[in-house]
């Protein structure tokens, strides 16, 4: 606690000095168009129109209220008007400013209800995609298509910690995008594996909570090809800010090609999971891939983790110690921490591979340098 | 016969002893005097304002530029959560209870609060609760980091140890608030001076009476909710765990059944304060007293059936979303009535601009901005985009900072001379106002834009397109934070020095509180005044 306070104070001081040095030329703020995106779906466009409608009505009411206040402030100040009026009620006025707002609200309510009703109708979707929120990444499963994958943020930690220049898509980039075809009704089935998350892509005009144990529905029809970015919108723990969403909308043929490619990949994966005769080199190579998909969000590419929440794997007693303990943690998770159980998510080969990877990377060198799928299978069946 | 005479004598002597405050620390520990307890509440909240404000500045410093600056994501979440809890439960609510303690007896001509010992207890329970809450920083894993809304399952199944302490603290805070509310209700019901009918009560008294009933209605729901959390965490129940047959969304329903009325608990007394100040400095009676009372009551009743507008993305059935959209829109009507009544009060007045009036006018203007963005959010289909974005953060800070907090400042400047018997420094007050007014807008107005552009709330780091306006907001926040030091200086100085205040303090203000000397004597209205 004290240490972190001191560290905090030191960082603050450095920052403040840097800010004063850097800020003076930066005063001229580039004012960009800061508004809701119009977006690329009928829903997002309707929402935008309603938003502007609501805004202009609010603007008008605001101008009216402020104008009267300003009028009173200027012309009804004591120096201008030493004797105040005496009135203290007017039934007519009071009825007027009860009834007029009601009319305005009804005018907002009707179109808002129409749009709402339409967004609730997720029937007749051509494609169903199940989205599962995990701490802190998204899992996409194309139902009936045998395609499923995790989508992780892939902004390098060095950019986040200001050691490297930030690139244009900072924090809004992922290793695997979710791909959907344009002009097609796609239904999303949302759930969560742990805590609440919310799947939000502003350009699509969709946001909904991912709730463990429940399935929420929403849908979209994207009009234009392109890449659309969003973020998790419900506080889901430490790395809530670091689970972006990237949707790539493509033409139907492109989508079909992508899907076919993915399905082939899935078959190769399945074959790999069945493969029995792994060499240590193959395991190492495979393990690196598995690690980058499943582990880097917390333990980091560097293996240094983000202590204290996410321990370092470098020099970890579990990683350097006997293999049984590490296999157990991978299979069953670690209760009371955010280390989840991977038993149901990964094959024996992948678990063996990723353990082998951690035992041979970042200078780690301890007991049981190589773990084989058979070891995992044996422990799984216990 | 003789004995009886002696008895009467000793009684009278004892009575005489009671007239001055006790000496030393015991005066404050054991006090049952409404003015002392009011002072304690106000000073406590002032201290907490700076604690919560410091947390806000940590948040704003982290958000000054993209990239992690000074915190870790985990510590940032702790700051966000504790900032909310502190500002709501340890600043805004206790300040209003402090003002109620000081002013309600003076306004209705009562000698004290109806339940003085309960009054003492409710303050000290608050202090204990705040110590428990602050102690969470030293619990393993740190303070609560699941937001001030501490949603399940992040704060139940996935709770860290400090959540249990937070639950204890919330229980104590709830007890304190309920005791405060009971006291206020019984005081207003029983101790009004002869002739003070309900429709003659000052609006601050009215708004507090209604607020107190809201507190009684919803604090037990919060207590029940955190108890369910407690048993989920420690005793294996599954109220909010779907795997055990529970429902995480039920948590949100219960939370917001408390949480939305809570929003009005933090703003109705502010309405009351502003409704007292505008007439004084406009030199004109309040416009539409009756409709103000009815509007306040309608807002309170409606506030209990709008809760699920906080949950438009949680996946409610269509009918539910339409219902909550409609009720939320309806609540804008009585709120609008209030705003229009206030501007009609100023209209054709003879206005002067002392510090309380400046804050009251700013309240009306800036609360209106917060109210209008609220109407935009009521449209459920549009709220899909607004929900959990910085647009929401902008909205509720407009309602709570230039809303509730500015009304509190207005009230403090208005009544401070009555409390201390000395005028505060008007020049400094004006400086405090203008700095606050400019910086509060600089802080919170840009948040509307980053929110619309897609920035989620509760994130320690953001993508590059949000940089400029976040930097602006951080500058505003520091300016605002520093300006509040002026306020603390003004208040503390006015306790010890300054021009003596007259009995009326202002130019012919209305109300019983201005018929007693300044500073208000330790005991007032021991014989009830006659109200015509
Ligand atoms: Cu999330």
Coordinates of N, CA and C in Angstrom, one line a residue, chain A residues 113-183:
Chain A
X113 N -40.6 4.3 -29.6 CA -41.2 2.9 -29.4 C -41.2 2.1 -30.7
X114 N -41.4 2.8 -31.8 CA -41.4 2.1 -33.1 C -40.0 1.5 -33.3
X115 N -38.9 2.3 -33.1 CA -37.6 1.8 -33.3 C -37.3 0.6 -32.4
X116 N -37.7 0.8 -31.1 CA -37.5 -0.2 -30.1 C -38.2 -1.5 -30.5
X117 N -39.4 -1.4 -31.0 CA -40.1 -2.6 -31.4 C -39.4 -3.4 -32.5
X118 N -38.9 -2.6 -33.4 CA -38.2 -3.2 -34.5 C -36.9 -3.9 -34.1
X119 N -36.2 -3.2 -33.2 CA -34.9 -3.8 -32.7 C -35.1 -5.1 -31.9
X120 N -36.3 -5.2 -31.4 CA -36.6 -6.4 -30.6 C -36.9 -7.7 -31.5
X121 N -37.1 -7.4 -32.7 CA -37.6 -8.6 -33.6 C -36.4 -9.2 -34.3
X122 N -35.9 -10.3 -33.6 CA -34.7 -10.9 -34.2 C -35.1 -12.2 -35.0
X123 N -36.3 -12.3 -35.4 CA -36.7 -13.5 -36.1 C -36.1 -13.5 -37.5
X124 N -36.2 -14.7 -38.2 CA -35.7 -14.8 -39.6 C -34.3 -14.5 -39.8
X125 N -33.4 -14.7 -38.9 CA -32.0 -14.4 -39.1 C -31.4 -15.5 -39.9
X126 N -30.5 -15.2 -40.8 CA -29.8 -16.2 -41.7 C -28.7 -16.8 -41.0
X127 N -28.0 -16.0 -40.2 CA -26.8 -16.5 -39.5 C -26.9 -16.3 -38.0
X128 N -26.5 -17.3 -37.2 CA -26.6 -17.2 -35.8 C -25.1 -17.3 -35.3
X129 N -24.8 -16.3 -34.5 CA -23.4 -16.3 -33.9 C -23.6 -16.2 -32.4
X130 N -23.0 -17.2 -31.7 CA -23.1 -17.1 -30.2 C -21.8 -16.4 -29.8
X131 N -22.1 -15.4 -29.0 CA -21.0 -14.6 -28.4 C -20.9 -14.8 -26.9
X132 N -19.7 -15.2 -26.5 CA -19.5 -15.4 -25.0 C -18.5 -14.5 -24.5
X133 N -18.8 -13.7 -23.5 CA -17.8 -12.9 -22.8 C -17.0 -13.7 -21.8
X134 N -15.7 -13.5 -21.9 CA -14.8 -14.0 -20.9 C -14.0 -12.9 -20.3
X135 N -13.5 -13.1 -19.1 CA -12.6 -12.1 -18.6 C -11.2 -12.4 -19.3
X136 N -10.7 -11.6 -20.2 CA -11.2 -10.4 -20.8 C -11.0 -10.6 -22.3
X137 N -11.8 -11.3 -22.9 CA -11.8 -11.5 -24.4 C -13.2 -12.0 -24.8
X138 N -13.4 -12.0 -26.1 CA -14.7 -12.5 -26.6 C -14.5 -13.8 -27.3
X139 N -15.5 -14.7 -27.2 CA -15.5 -16.0 -27.9 C -16.6 -15.9 -28.9
X140 N -16.3 -16.3 -30.1 CA -17.4 -16.3 -31.2 C -17.6 -17.7 -31.7
X141 N -18.8 -18.1 -31.8 CA -19.1 -19.4 -32.3 C -20.2 -19.3 -33.4
X142 N -19.9 -19.7 -34.6 CA -20.8 -19.7 -35.7 C -21.6 -20.9 -35.6
X143 N -22.9 -20.8 -35.1 CA -23.7 -22.0 -34.8 C -23.9 -22.8 -36.1
X144 N -23.9 -24.1 -36.0 CA -24.1 -25.0 -37.2 C -23.0 -24.9 -38.2
X145 N -21.9 -24.2 -37.9 CA -20.9 -24.0 -39.0 C -19.5 -24.6 -38.5
X146 N -19.5 -25.1 -37.3 CA -18.2 -25.7 -36.8 C -17.1 -24.7 -36.7
X147 N -17.4 -23.4 -36.6 CA -16.4 -22.4 -36.5 C -16.5 -21.7 -35.2
X148 N -15.4 -21.7 -34.4 CA -15.4 -21.0 -33.2 C -14.0 -20.5 -32.8
X149 N -13.9 -19.4 -32.2 CA -12.6 -18.9 -31.9 C -12.7 -17.8 -30.8
X150 N -11.5 -17.6 -30.2 CA -11.4 -16.5 -29.2 C -10.9 -15.2 -30.0
X151 N -11.3 -14.1 -29.5 CA -10.8 -12.8 -30.1 C -10.2 -12.0 -29.0
X152 N -8.8 -11.8 -29.1 CA -8.1 -11.1 -28.0 C -7.6 -9.8 -28.5
X153 N -7.5 -8.9 -27.6 CA -6.8 -7.6 -27.9 C -5.4 -7.9 -28.4
X154 N -4.9 -7.2 -29.4 CA -3.5 -7.4 -29.7 C -2.7 -6.1 -29.8
X155 N -3.1 -5.1 -29.0 CA -2.3 -4.0 -28.9 C -1.2 -4.3 -27.9
X156 N 0.1 -4.1 -28.4 CA 1.2 -4.5 -27.5 C 1.2 -3.8 -26.2
X157 N 1.6 -4.5 -25.1 CA 1.7 -3.9 -23.8 C 2.6 -2.7 -23.8
X158 N 3.6 -2.7 -24.6 CA 4.5 -1.6 -24.7 C 3.8 -0.3 -25.1
X159 N 2.8 -0.4 -25.9 CA 2.1 0.8 -26.3 C 1.2 1.3 -25.1
X160 N 0.6 0.3 -24.4 CA -0.2 0.7 -23.3 C 0.6 1.4 -22.2
X161 N 1.8 0.9 -22.0 CA 2.6 1.4 -20.9 C 3.5 2.6 -21.4
X162 N 3.2 3.1 -22.6 CA 3.8 4.3 -23.1 C 5.3 4.2 -23.5
X163 N 5.7 2.9 -23.7 CA 7.1 2.7 -24.1 C 7.2 2.8 -25.6
X164 N 6.1 2.5 -26.3 CA 6.2 2.6 -27.8 C 5.1 3.6 -28.2
X165 N 5.3 4.1 -29.4 CA 4.3 5.0 -30.0 C 3.0 4.2 -30.3
X166 N 1.9 4.9 -29.9 CA 0.6 4.3 -30.1 C 0.2 4.4 -31.6
X167 N -0.4 3.3 -32.1 CA -0.8 3.3 -33.5 C -2.3 3.6 -33.6
X168 N -2.8 3.8 -34.8 CA -4.1 4.4 -35.0 C -5.2 3.6 -34.4
X169 N -5.1 2.3 -34.4 CA -6.2 1.5 -33.8 C -5.9 1.1 -32.4
X170 N -5.1 1.9 -31.7 CA -4.8 1.6 -30.3 C -6.0 1.2 -29.5
X171 N -5.9 0.0 -28.9 CA -6.9 -0.6 -28.0 C -8.1 -1.1 -28.7
X172 N -8.2 -0.8 -30.0 CA -9.4 -1.2 -30.8 C -9.0 -2.3 -31.8
X173 N -8.0 -3.1 -31.6 CA -7.5 -4.1 -32.5 C -7.5 -5.4 -31.9
X174 N -7.8 -6.5 -32.7 CA -7.8 -7.8 -32.1 C -7.1 -8.8 -33.0
X175 N -6.7 -10.0 -32.5 CA -6.0 -11.0 -33.3 C -7.0 -11.6 -34.3
X176 N -8.2 -11.9 -33.9 CA -9.1 -12.5 -34.9 C -10.4 -11.7 -34.9
X177 N -10.8 -11.2 -36.0 CA -12.0 -10.4 -36.2 C -13.2 -11.3 -36.3
X178 N -14.3 -10.8 -36.0 CA -15.6 -11.5 -36.3 C -16.0 -11.1 -37.7
X179 N -16.3 -12.0 -38.6 CA -16.6 -11.7 -40.0 C -18.0 -12.0 -40.2
X180 N -18.7 -11.0 -40.8 CA -20.1 -11.2 -41.2 C -20.4 -10.7 -42.6
X181 N -21.4 -11.3 -43.3 CA -21.7 -10.8 -44.7 C -22.6 -9.5 -44.6
X182 N -22.5 -8.7 -45.6 CA -23.4 -7.5 -45.6 C -24.7 -7.9 -46.1
X183 N -25.7 -7.1 -45.9 CA -27.1 -7.3 -46.4 C -27.7 -8.6 -45.9

